[in-house]
Amino acid sequence: MRIKKNITFALFAITFLSCLTPVISQNKQAVETPKIIQDTVKIGKLSLPAVSDSIFTDNGLKLKPYKKNAHASYYADKFTGRKTANGSRFDNNKYTAAHKKLPFGTRIKVTNEANGKFVIVKITDRGPFVKTRELDLSKRAFMEITRSKGAGAMKVTIERIIE
């Protein structure tokens, strides 16, 4: 993850610095580049251009923000093999989730707010039936993004994948 952030920062720095260098014309005279003022969104110590629409692209996926600071937990092992609300059999080793309102088959990107790790899961069930929780992830999906393997819940950001 650290390498990916370093590469992203390096690409951003190269792009930013290339915008600052003057453009040399055929006459070898320096021509000032026009200054573009944009709204920015602060991400850590890095400022990026603001997204004009609520839909943006991440690795070729179109994402639409759904909910921030959502509480997520994971299914207990006793549910493995039982039928889910959409009729399929639940498997704790697949990337699936339960949500109260999202349609079955909806794919969502779930990002752990503590460490930035994310998974893409498919909604196959209804729940969780605890009022304070928004999402029940399969154990495999939960363990892939959790910071502590002993944790049972975490705060996540949910984004819908638009197809």
PDB file of N, CA and C in Angstrom, residues 85-134:
ATOM      1  N   ALA A  85     -30.959 -14.195   1.389  1.00  0.00           N
ATOM      2  CA  ALA A  85     -32.239 -13.633   0.973  1.00  0.00           C
ATOM      3  C   ALA A  85     -32.441 -13.679  -0.541  1.00  0.00           C
ATOM      4  N   ASN A  86     -31.362 -13.712  -1.323  1.00  0.00           N
ATOM      5  CA  ASN A  86     -31.542 -13.791  -2.779  1.00  0.00           C
ATOM      6  C   ASN A  86     -31.616 -15.230  -3.280  1.00  0.00           C
ATOM      7  N   GLY A  87     -31.543 -16.207  -2.369  1.00  0.00           N
ATOM      8  CA  GLY A  87     -31.699 -17.609  -2.736  1.00  0.00           C
ATOM      9  C   GLY A  87     -30.416 -18.396  -2.878  1.00  0.00           C
ATOM     10  N   SER A  88     -29.267 -17.728  -2.889  1.00  0.00           N
ATOM     11  CA  SER A  88     -27.994 -18.444  -3.014  1.00  0.00           C
ATOM     12  C   SER A  88     -27.538 -18.958  -1.648  1.00  0.00           C
ATOM     13  N   ARG A  89     -26.561 -19.840  -1.661  1.00  0.00           N
ATOM     14  CA  ARG A  89     -25.993 -20.371  -0.420  1.00  0.00           C
ATOM     15  C   ARG A  89     -24.858 -19.454   0.038  1.00  0.00           C
ATOM     16  N   PHE A  90     -24.837 -19.151   1.324  1.00  0.00           N
ATOM     17  CA  PHE A  90     -23.801 -18.266   1.861  1.00  0.00           C
ATOM     18  C   PHE A  90     -22.496 -19.020   2.017  1.00  0.00           C
ATOM     19  N   ASP A  91     -21.407 -18.358   1.613  1.00  0.00           N
ATOM     20  CA  ASP A  91     -20.066 -18.913   1.763  1.00  0.00           C
ATOM     21  C   ASP A  91     -19.174 -17.820   2.342  1.00  0.00           C
ATOM     22  N   ASN A  92     -18.597 -18.065   3.507  1.00  0.00           N
ATOM     23  CA  ASN A  92     -17.765 -17.071   4.181  1.00  0.00           C
ATOM     24  C   ASN A  92     -16.436 -16.833   3.453  1.00  0.00           C
ATOM     25  N   ASN A  93     -16.128 -17.635   2.439  1.00  0.00           N
ATOM     26  CA  ASN A  93     -14.881 -17.474   1.695  1.00  0.00           C
ATOM     27  C   ASN A  93     -15.059 -16.679   0.406  1.00  0.00           C
ATOM     28  N   LYS A  94     -16.260 -16.189   0.145  1.00  0.00           N
ATOM     29  CA  LYS A  94     -16.512 -15.375  -1.039  1.00  0.00           C
ATOM     30  C   LYS A  94     -16.590 -13.914  -0.639  1.00  0.00           C
ATOM     31  N   TYR A  95     -16.566 -13.021  -1.627  1.00  0.00           N
ATOM     32  CA  TYR A  95     -16.647 -11.586  -1.384  1.00  0.00           C
ATOM     33  C   TYR A  95     -18.105 -11.147  -1.537  1.00  0.00           C
ATOM     34  N   THR A  96     -18.876 -11.350  -0.461  1.00  0.00           N
ATOM     35  CA  THR A  96     -20.285 -10.989  -0.455  1.00  0.00           C
ATOM     36  C   THR A  96     -20.602 -10.154   0.775  1.00  0.00           C
ATOM     37  N   ALA A  97     -21.804  -9.560   0.771  1.00  0.00           N
ATOM     38  CA  ALA A  97     -22.209  -8.726   1.904  1.00  0.00           C
ATOM     39  C   ALA A  97     -23.728  -8.703   2.016  1.00  0.00           C
ATOM     40  N   ALA A  98     -24.181  -8.296   3.195  1.00  0.00           N
ATOM     41  CA  ALA A  98     -25.606  -8.094   3.440  1.00  0.00           C
ATOM     42  C   ALA A  98     -25.833  -6.612   3.713  1.00  0.00           C
ATOM     43  N   HIS A  99     -26.887  -6.069   3.105  1.00  0.00           N
ATOM     44  CA  HIS A  99     -27.259  -4.671   3.313  1.00  0.00           C
ATOM     45  C   HIS A  99     -28.772  -4.599   3.404  1.00  0.00           C
ATOM     46  N   LYS A 100     -29.277  -3.629   4.158  1.00  0.00           N
ATOM     47  CA  LYS A 100     -30.708  -3.517   4.393  1.00  0.00           C
ATOM     48  C   LYS A 100     -31.485  -3.063   3.165  1.00  0.00           C
ATOM     49  N   LYS A 101     -30.907  -2.175   2.343  1.00  0.00           N
ATOM     50  CA  LYS A 101     -31.677  -1.565   1.256  1.00  0.00           C
ATOM     51  C   LYS A 101     -31.119  -1.744  -0.151  1.00  0.00           C
ATOM     52  N   LEU A 102     -29.817  -1.893  -0.311  1.00  0.00           N
ATOM     53  CA  LEU A 102     -29.243  -1.986  -1.654  1.00  0.00           C
ATOM     54  C   LEU A 102     -29.771  -3.219  -2.385  1.00  0.00           C
ATOM     55  N   PRO A 103     -30.055  -3.097  -3.681  1.00  0.00           N
ATOM     56  CA  PRO A 103     -30.590  -4.229  -4.446  1.00  0.00           C
ATOM     57  C   PRO A 103     -29.605  -5.401  -4.522  1.00  0.00           C
ATOM     58  N   PHE A 104     -30.146  -6.614  -4.607  1.00  0.00           N
ATOM     59  CA  PHE A 104     -29.310  -7.797  -4.760  1.00  0.00           C
ATOM     60  C   PHE A 104     -28.500  -7.677  -6.050  1.00  0.00           C
ATOM     61  N   GLY A 105     -27.268  -8.142  -5.999  1.00  0.00           N
ATOM     62  CA  GLY A 105     -26.404  -8.094  -7.171  1.00  0.00           C
ATOM     63  C   GLY A 105     -25.607  -6.802  -7.283  1.00  0.00           C
ATOM     64  N   THR A 106     -25.927  -5.814  -6.467  1.00  0.00           N
ATOM     65  CA  THR A 106     -25.184  -4.554  -6.495  1.00  0.00           C
ATOM     66  C   THR A 106     -23.768  -4.805  -6.008  1.00  0.00           C
ATOM     67  N   ARG A 107     -22.796  -4.311  -6.753  1.00  0.00           N
ATOM     68  CA  ARG A 107     -21.404  -4.416  -6.327  1.00  0.00           C
ATOM     69  C   ARG A 107     -21.008  -3.106  -5.667  1.00  0.00           C
ATOM     70  N   ILE A 108     -20.325  -3.220  -4.541  1.00  0.00           N
ATOM     71  CA  ILE A 108     -19.904  -2.036  -3.809  1.00  0.00           C
ATOM     72  C   ILE A 108     -18.425  -2.136  -3.447  1.00  0.00           C
ATOM     73  N   LYS A 109     -17.804  -0.977  -3.345  1.00  0.00           N
ATOM     74  CA  LYS A 109     -16.419  -0.900  -2.875  1.00  0.00           C
ATOM     75  C   LYS A 109     -16.496  -0.490  -1.410  1.00  0.00           C
ATOM     76  N   VAL A 110     -15.927  -1.309  -0.536  1.00  0.00           N
ATOM     77  CA  VAL A 110     -15.938  -1.054   0.905  1.00  0.00           C
ATOM     78  C   VAL A 110     -14.507  -0.737   1.323  1.00  0.00           C
ATOM     79  N   THR A 111     -14.298   0.476   1.848  1.00  0.00           N
ATOM     80  CA  THR A 111     -12.964   0.927   2.236  1.00  0.00           C
ATOM     81  C   THR A 111     -12.895   1.114   3.739  1.00  0.00           C
ATOM     82  N   ASN A 112     -11.916   0.477   4.372  1.00  0.00           N
ATOM     83  CA  ASN A 112     -11.680   0.648   5.801  1.00  0.00           C
ATOM     84  C   ASN A 112     -11.109   2.045   6.006  1.00  0.00           C
ATOM     85  N   GLU A 113     -11.772   2.869   6.801  1.00  0.00           N
ATOM     86  CA  GLU A 113     -11.330   4.250   6.994  1.00  0.00           C
ATOM     87  C   GLU A 113     -10.056   4.350   7.816  1.00  0.00           C
ATOM     88  N   ALA A 114      -9.735   3.320   8.602  1.00  0.00           N
ATOM     89  CA  ALA A 114      -8.546   3.360   9.451  1.00  0.00           C
ATOM     90  C   ALA A 114      -7.250   3.159   8.672  1.00  0.00           C
ATOM     91  N   ASN A 115      -7.296   2.323   7.620  1.00  0.00           N
ATOM     92  CA  ASN A 115      -6.042   2.023   6.915  1.00  0.00           C
ATOM     93  C   ASN A 115      -6.119   2.184   5.396  1.00  0.00           C
ATOM     94  N   GLY A 116      -7.277   2.500   4.845  1.00  0.00           N
ATOM     95  CA  GLY A 116      -7.404   2.732   3.408  1.00  0.00           C
ATOM     96  C   GLY A 116      -7.532   1.479   2.558  1.00  0.00           C
ATOM     97  N   LYS A 117      -7.497   0.290   3.153  1.00  0.00           N
ATOM     98  CA  LYS A 117      -7.654  -0.948   2.382  1.00  0.00           C
ATOM     99  C   LYS A 117      -9.107  -1.077   1.946  1.00  0.00           C
ATOM    100  N   PHE A 118      -9.319  -1.714   0.778  1.00  0.00           N
ATOM    101  CA  PHE A 118     -10.684  -1.869   0.291  1.00  0.00           C
ATOM    102  C   PHE A 118     -10.894  -3.222  -0.374  1.00  0.00           C
ATOM    103  N   VAL A 119     -12.157  -3.627  -0.443  1.00  0.00           N
ATOM    104  CA  VAL A 119     -12.569  -4.826  -1.179  1.00  0.00           C
ATOM    105  C   VAL A 119     -13.811  -4.476  -1.987  1.00  0.00           C
ATOM    106  N   ILE A 120     -14.058  -5.261  -3.000  1.00  0.00           N
ATOM    107  CA  ILE A 120     -15.281  -5.117  -3.784  1.00  0.00           C
ATOM    108  C   ILE A 120     -16.121  -6.350  -3.509  1.00  0.00           C
ATOM    109  N   VAL A 121     -17.353  -6.122  -3.043  1.00  0.00           N
ATOM    110  CA  VAL A 121     -18.249  -7.226  -2.681  1.00  0.00           C
ATOM    111  C   VAL A 121     -19.578  -7.078  -3.408  1.00  0.00           C
ATOM    112  N   LYS A 122     -20.320  -8.167  -3.412  1.00  0.00           N
ATOM    113  CA  LYS A 122     -21.631  -8.208  -4.063  1.00  0.00           C
ATOM    114  C   LYS A 122     -22.695  -8.385  -2.985  1.00  0.00           C
ATOM    115  N   ILE A 123     -23.791  -7.639  -3.078  1.00  0.00           N
ATOM    116  CA  ILE A 123     -24.880  -7.747  -2.110  1.00  0.00           C
ATOM    117  C   ILE A 123     -25.706  -8.989  -2.438  1.00  0.00           C
ATOM    118  N   THR A 124     -25.768  -9.924  -1.477  1.00  0.00           N
ATOM    119  CA  THR A 124     -26.518 -11.167  -1.685  1.00  0.00           C
ATOM    120  C   THR A 124     -27.530 -11.436  -0.587  1.00  0.00           C
ATOM    121  N   ASP A 125     -27.568 -10.584   0.441  1.00  0.00           N
ATOM    122  CA  ASP A 125     -28.415 -10.881   1.597  1.00  0.00           C
ATOM    123  C   ASP A 125     -28.942  -9.595   2.216  1.00  0.00           C
ATOM    124  N   ARG A 126     -29.914  -9.721   3.093  1.00  0.00           N
ATOM    125  CA  ARG A 126     -30.462  -8.605   3.860  1.00  0.00           C
ATOM    126  C   ARG A 126     -29.875  -8.635   5.259  1.00  0.00           C
ATOM    127  N   GLY A 127     -29.723  -7.477   5.825  1.00  0.00           N
ATOM    128  CA  GLY A 127     -29.167  -7.368   7.167  1.00  0.00           C
ATOM    129  C   GLY A 127     -28.156  -6.248   7.165  1.00  0.00           C
ATOM    130  N   PRO A 128     -27.445  -6.045   8.188  1.00  0.00           N
ATOM    131  CA  PRO A 128     -27.501  -6.700   9.493  1.00  0.00           C
ATOM    132  C   PRO A 128     -28.729  -6.231  10.280  1.00  0.00           C
ATOM    133  N   PHE A 129     -29.123  -7.042  11.228  1.00  0.00           N
ATOM    134  CA  PHE A 129     -30.318  -6.731  12.000  1.00  0.00           C
ATOM    135  C   PHE A 129     -29.974  -6.081  13.339  1.00  0.00           C
ATOM    136  N   VAL A 130     -28.891  -5.331  13.344  1.00  0.00           N
ATOM    137  CA  VAL A 130     -28.500  -4.504  14.478  1.00  0.00           C
ATOM    138  C   VAL A 130     -28.618  -3.068  13.983  1.00  0.00           C
ATOM    139  N   LYS A 131     -29.371  -2.233  14.681  1.00  0.00           N
ATOM    140  CA  LYS A 131     -29.666  -0.882  14.193  1.00  0.00           C
ATOM    141  C   LYS A 131     -28.432  -0.035  13.913  1.00  0.00           C
ATOM    142  N   THR A 132     -27.385  -0.204  14.675  1.00  0.00           N
ATOM    143  CA  THR A 132     -26.206   0.647  14.517  1.00  0.00           C
ATOM    144  C   THR A 132     -25.294   0.213  13.380  1.00  0.00           C
ATOM    145  N   ARG A 133     -25.537  -0.941  12.784  1.00  0.00           N
ATOM    146  CA  ARG A 133     -24.661  -1.440  11.721  1.00  0.00           C
ATOM    147  C   ARG A 133     -25.309  -1.276  10.357  1.00  0.00           C
ATOM    148  N   GLU A 134     -24.471  -1.001   9.380  1.00  0.00           N
ATOM    149  CA  GLU A 134     -24.914  -0.755   8.014  1.00  0.00           C
ATOM    150  C   GLU A 134     -24.661  -1.943   7.097  1.00  0.00           C
TER     151      GLU A 134
END
